[in-house]
mmCIF file of C-alpha atoms in Angstrom:
data_model
loop_
_atom_site.group_PDB
_atom_site.id
_atom_site.type_symbol
_atom_site.label_atom_id
_atom_site.label_comp_id
_atom_site.label_asym_id
_atom_site.label_seq_id
_atom_site.Cartn_x
_atom_site.Cartn_y
_atom_site.Cartn_z
ATOM 1 C CA MET Q 13 120.137 91.164 200.448
ATOM 2 C CA MET Q 14 116.527 91.166 199.258
ATOM 3 C CA ALA Q 15 115.206 92.065 202.724
ATOM 4 C CA ALA Q 16 117.560 95.042 202.851
ATOM 5 C CA ALA Q 17 116.310 96.254 199.466
ATOM 6 C CA LEU Q 18 112.713 96.118 200.670
ATOM 7 C CA LEU Q 19 113.569 98.184 203.744
ATOM 8 C CA LEU Q 20 115.396 100.863 201.780
ATOM 9 C CA PRO Q 21 112.290 103.010 201.077
ATOM 10 C CA LEU Q 22 111.681 103.227 204.831
ATOM 11 C CA ALA Q 23 115.162 104.624 205.388
ATOM 12 C CA VAL Q 24 114.369 108.228 204.493
ATOM 13 C CA PRO Q 25 116.234 110.588 206.851
ATOM 14 C CA ALA Q 26 113.948 112.664 209.077
ATOM 15 C CA ALA Q 27 115.625 115.846 207.852
ATOM 16 C CA VAL Q 28 114.208 115.288 204.361
ATOM 17 C CA GLY Q 29 110.853 116.779 205.381
ATOM 18 C CA CYS Q 30 108.473 116.606 202.422
ATOM 19 C CA GLU Q 31 107.736 112.953 201.768
ATOM 20 C CA LEU Q 32 105.258 110.532 200.240
ATOM 21 C CA VAL Q 33 104.010 108.154 202.925
ATOM 22 C CA LEU Q 34 102.600 104.781 201.865
ATOM 23 C CA THR Q 35 100.418 102.856 204.328
ATOM 24 C CA GLU Q 36 97.988 99.977 204.140
ATOM 25 C CA HIS Q 37 94.673 101.681 203.557
ATOM 26 C CA ARG Q 38 92.519 100.124 206.269
ATOM 27 C CA SER Q 39 95.092 99.183 208.909
ATOM 28 C CA GLY Q 40 97.370 102.221 208.557
ATOM 29 C CA ARG Q 41 100.407 99.908 208.724
ATOM 30 C CA PRO Q 42 103.465 101.877 207.517
ATOM 31 C CA LEU Q 43 104.924 100.536 204.264
ATOM 32 C CA ALA Q 44 107.357 103.083 202.826
ATOM 33 C CA ARG Q 45 108.393 106.733 202.807
ATOM 34 C CA LEU Q 46 109.788 108.425 199.701
ATOM 35 C CA ALA Q 47 111.346 111.874 199.602
ATOM 36 C CA LEU Q 48 109.334 114.365 197.513
ATOM 37 C CA ASP Q 49 110.511 117.580 195.902
ATOM 38 C CA PRO Q 50 109.246 120.187 198.409
ATOM 39 C CA ALA Q 51 108.834 122.766 195.621
ATOM 40 C CA SER Q 52 106.642 120.430 193.556
ATOM 41 C CA PRO Q 53 105.477 117.241 195.329
ATOM 42 C CA ALA Q 54 104.732 114.722 192.581
ATOM 43 C CA ALA Q 55 104.892 111.004 191.777
ATOM 44 C CA ARG Q 56 104.013 108.545 189.034
ATOM 45 C CA ILE Q 57 102.134 105.276 189.412
ATOM 46 C CA ALA Q 58 102.787 102.883 186.526
ATOM 47 C CA PHE Q 59 101.082 99.563 185.881
ATOM 48 C CA THR Q 60 100.096 97.062 183.221
ATOM 49 C CA HIS Q 61 96.440 97.357 182.194
ATOM 50 C CA SER Q 62 94.644 94.305 183.614
ATOM 51 C CA VAL Q 63 92.670 93.506 180.428
ATOM 52 C CA LEU Q 64 94.738 94.889 177.543
ATOM 53 C CA GLY Q 65 98.201 94.132 178.969
ATOM 54 C CA THR Q 66 99.394 97.584 177.864
ATOM 55 C CA PRO Q 67 101.348 100.159 179.902
ATOM 56 C CA VAL Q 68 99.588 102.932 181.842
ATOM 57 C CA VAL Q 69 101.330 105.728 183.758
ATOM 58 C CA ASP Q 70 99.364 108.082 185.991
ATOM 59 C CA HIS Q 71 101.011 111.346 187.067
ATOM 60 C CA TYR Q 72 100.018 112.948 190.372
ATOM 61 C CA GLU Q 73 100.810 116.258 192.035
ATOM 62 C CA TRP Q 74 99.999 117.026 195.658
ATOM 63 C CA ARG Q 75 98.450 120.402 196.433
ATOM 64 C CA LEU Q 76 97.390 122.016 199.673
ATOM 65 C CA HIS Q 77 93.612 122.285 200.285
ATOM 66 C CA ALA Q 78 92.489 123.877 203.567
ATOM 67 C CA GLY Q 79 95.647 122.687 205.336
ATOM 68 C CA GLU Q 80 95.564 119.144 203.888
ATOM 69 C CA TRP Q 81 97.642 117.801 201.003
ATOM 70 C CA ARG Q 82 95.505 116.170 198.288
ATOM 71 C CA ALA Q 83 96.549 114.219 195.225
ATOM 72 C CA HIS Q 84 95.626 115.619 191.820
ATOM 73 C CA MET Q 85 95.817 113.320 188.815
ATOM 74 C CA VAL Q 86 97.307 115.648 186.198
ATOM 75 C CA GLN Q 87 98.243 113.273 183.400
ATOM 76 C CA GLU Q 88 97.600 109.738 182.211
ATOM 77 C CA HIS Q 89 99.679 108.119 179.501
ATOM 78 C CA PHE Q 90 98.288 104.871 178.077
ATOM 79 C CA GLU Q 91 98.124 102.557 175.095
ATOM 80 C CA GLY Q 92 94.957 100.870 173.842
ATOM 81 C CA ASP Q 93 91.250 101.607 173.780
ATOM 82 C CA GLY Q 94 88.324 100.659 176.018
ATOM 83 C CA TYR Q 95 88.150 98.759 179.320
ATOM 84 C CA GLY Q 96 88.293 101.766 181.636
ATOM 85 C CA LEU Q 97 90.649 103.880 179.543
ATOM 86 C CA PRO Q 98 89.564 107.340 178.394
ATOM 87 C CA ASN Q 99 88.290 107.561 174.816
ATOM 88 C CA ALA Q 100 87.922 111.350 174.749
ATOM 89 C CA ALA Q 101 88.896 114.368 176.814
ATOM 90 C CA GLY Q 102 86.289 115.705 179.203
ATOM 91 C CA PRO Q 103 85.589 119.373 179.964
ATOM 92 C CA GLY Q 104 88.845 121.181 180.742
ATOM 93 C CA GLU Q 105 90.935 118.184 179.668
ATOM 94 C CA THR Q 106 93.152 117.615 176.625
ATOM 95 C CA MET Q 107 93.946 114.274 174.982
ATOM 96 C CA VAL Q 108 96.772 114.038 172.468
ATOM 97 C CA ARG Q 109 98.378 111.247 170.486
ATOM 98 C CA ASP Q 110 101.763 110.217 171.899
ATOM 99 C CA GLY Q 111 103.592 107.522 169.912
ATOM 100 C CA ASN Q 112 101.570 104.300 170.109
ATOM 101 C CA GLY Q 113 99.381 105.700 172.850
ATOM 102 C CA TRP Q 114 97.612 108.709 174.228
ATOM 103 C CA ARG Q 115 98.334 111.342 176.825
ATOM 104 C CA LEU Q 116 95.405 112.801 178.750
ATOM 105 C CA TYR Q 117 96.034 116.091 180.560
ATOM 106 C CA LEU Q 118 93.569 116.755 183.356
ATOM 107 C CA ASP Q 119 93.255 118.047 186.909
ATOM 108 C CA ARG Q 120 91.217 115.607 188.998
ATOM 109 C CA VAL Q 121 91.385 115.481 192.789
ATOM 110 C CA VAL Q 122 91.850 111.887 193.960
ATOM 111 C CA HIS Q 123 91.433 111.934 197.723
ATOM 112 C CA PRO Q 124 92.346 109.694 199.286
ATOM 113 C CA LEU Q 125 94.677 108.193 196.679
ATOM 114 C CA VAL Q 126 94.364 104.433 197.203
ATOM 115 C CA VAL Q 127 95.426 101.618 194.858
ATOM 116 C CA LEU Q 128 95.250 97.824 195.001
ATOM 117 C CA PRO Q 129 98.564 96.397 193.711
ATOM 118 C CA LEU Q 130 97.363 93.332 191.830
ATOM 119 C CA PRO Q 131 100.343 91.045 191.046
ATOM 120 C CA SER Q 132 99.413 90.801 187.342
ATOM 121 C CA GLN Q 133 99.626 94.592 186.991
ATOM 122 C CA SER Q 134 103.215 95.018 188.251
ATOM 123 C CA MET Q 135 102.143 98.313 189.860
ATOM 124 C CA ARG Q 136 104.986 100.597 190.890
ATOM 125 C CA VAL Q 137 105.501 104.131 192.156
ATOM 126 C CA SER Q 138 108.351 106.451 191.254
ATOM 127 C CA VAL Q 139 109.332 109.908 192.423
ATOM 128 C CA GLY Q 140 111.642 112.020 190.266
ATOM 129 C CA GLU Q 141 114.647 109.993 189.179
ATOM 130 C CA GLN Q 142 114.467 107.574 192.120
ATOM 131 C CA PRO Q 143 114.151 103.883 191.145
ATOM 132 C CA ALA Q 144 110.570 102.622 190.939
ATOM 133 C CA LEU Q 145 109.217 100.794 193.966
ATOM 134 C CA LEU Q 146 107.142 97.670 193.227
ATOM 135 C CA LEU Q 147 103.975 98.123 195.304
ATOM 136 C CA GLY Q 148 103.117 94.405 195.426
ATOM 137 C CA SER Q 149 106.378 93.830 197.320
ATOM 138 C CA LEU Q 150 105.040 96.047 200.127
ATOM 139 C CA SER Q 151 101.532 94.647 200.542
ATOM 140 C CA GLN Q 152 98.848 92.608 198.805
ATOM 141 C CA ARG Q 153 96.245 94.968 200.300
ATOM 142 C CA SER Q 154 95.156 98.434 199.205
ATOM 143 C CA ILE Q 155 97.838 101.097 199.635
ATOM 144 C CA GLU Q 156 97.163 104.732 200.501
ATOM 145 C CA PHE Q 157 99.479 107.551 199.390
ATOM 146 C CA ARG Q 158 99.761 110.802 201.371
ATOM 147 C CA ALA Q 159 102.129 113.748 201.117
ATOM 148 C CA ARG Q 160 103.417 114.802 204.528
ATOM 149 C CA ASP Q 161 105.521 117.642 205.949
ATOM 150 C CA CYS Q 162 105.732 119.575 202.680
ATOM 151 C CA PRO Q 163 106.109 123.355 202.979
ATOM 152 C CA SER Q 164 103.094 125.551 202.290
ATOM 153 C CA PRO Q 165 103.331 127.269 198.914
#
């Protein structure tokens, strides 16, 4: 049953079109494919901060640049201070209090979007209302995220 659950993200029908493709960064080994909203390709990567042990959620949108889809980090929601977390908004950014944490609104191109799913961070990706996919269950190596076959705006 567990093996079937791990294969589920790969079972995206070809007719879906716009999708988020996850591969091992260096080898290119296919890991998973998740259907994206073709009108607004976006995903969230959530993890536990490695030092503080607090939740962090990064929001990404994919936008077309000279015929290539690139990830834009558009929001980061986090709790805590220091250790790689923003302490102020930069030029063109806005940081607001949100409950016990902060929400940073920004527009930063992250290309290629690559993460290392450390087991202690419980890193996961989610698209829309789909269940989150635990990245460490796919690979212990760096994972690259690319939008593919999305319609041009």
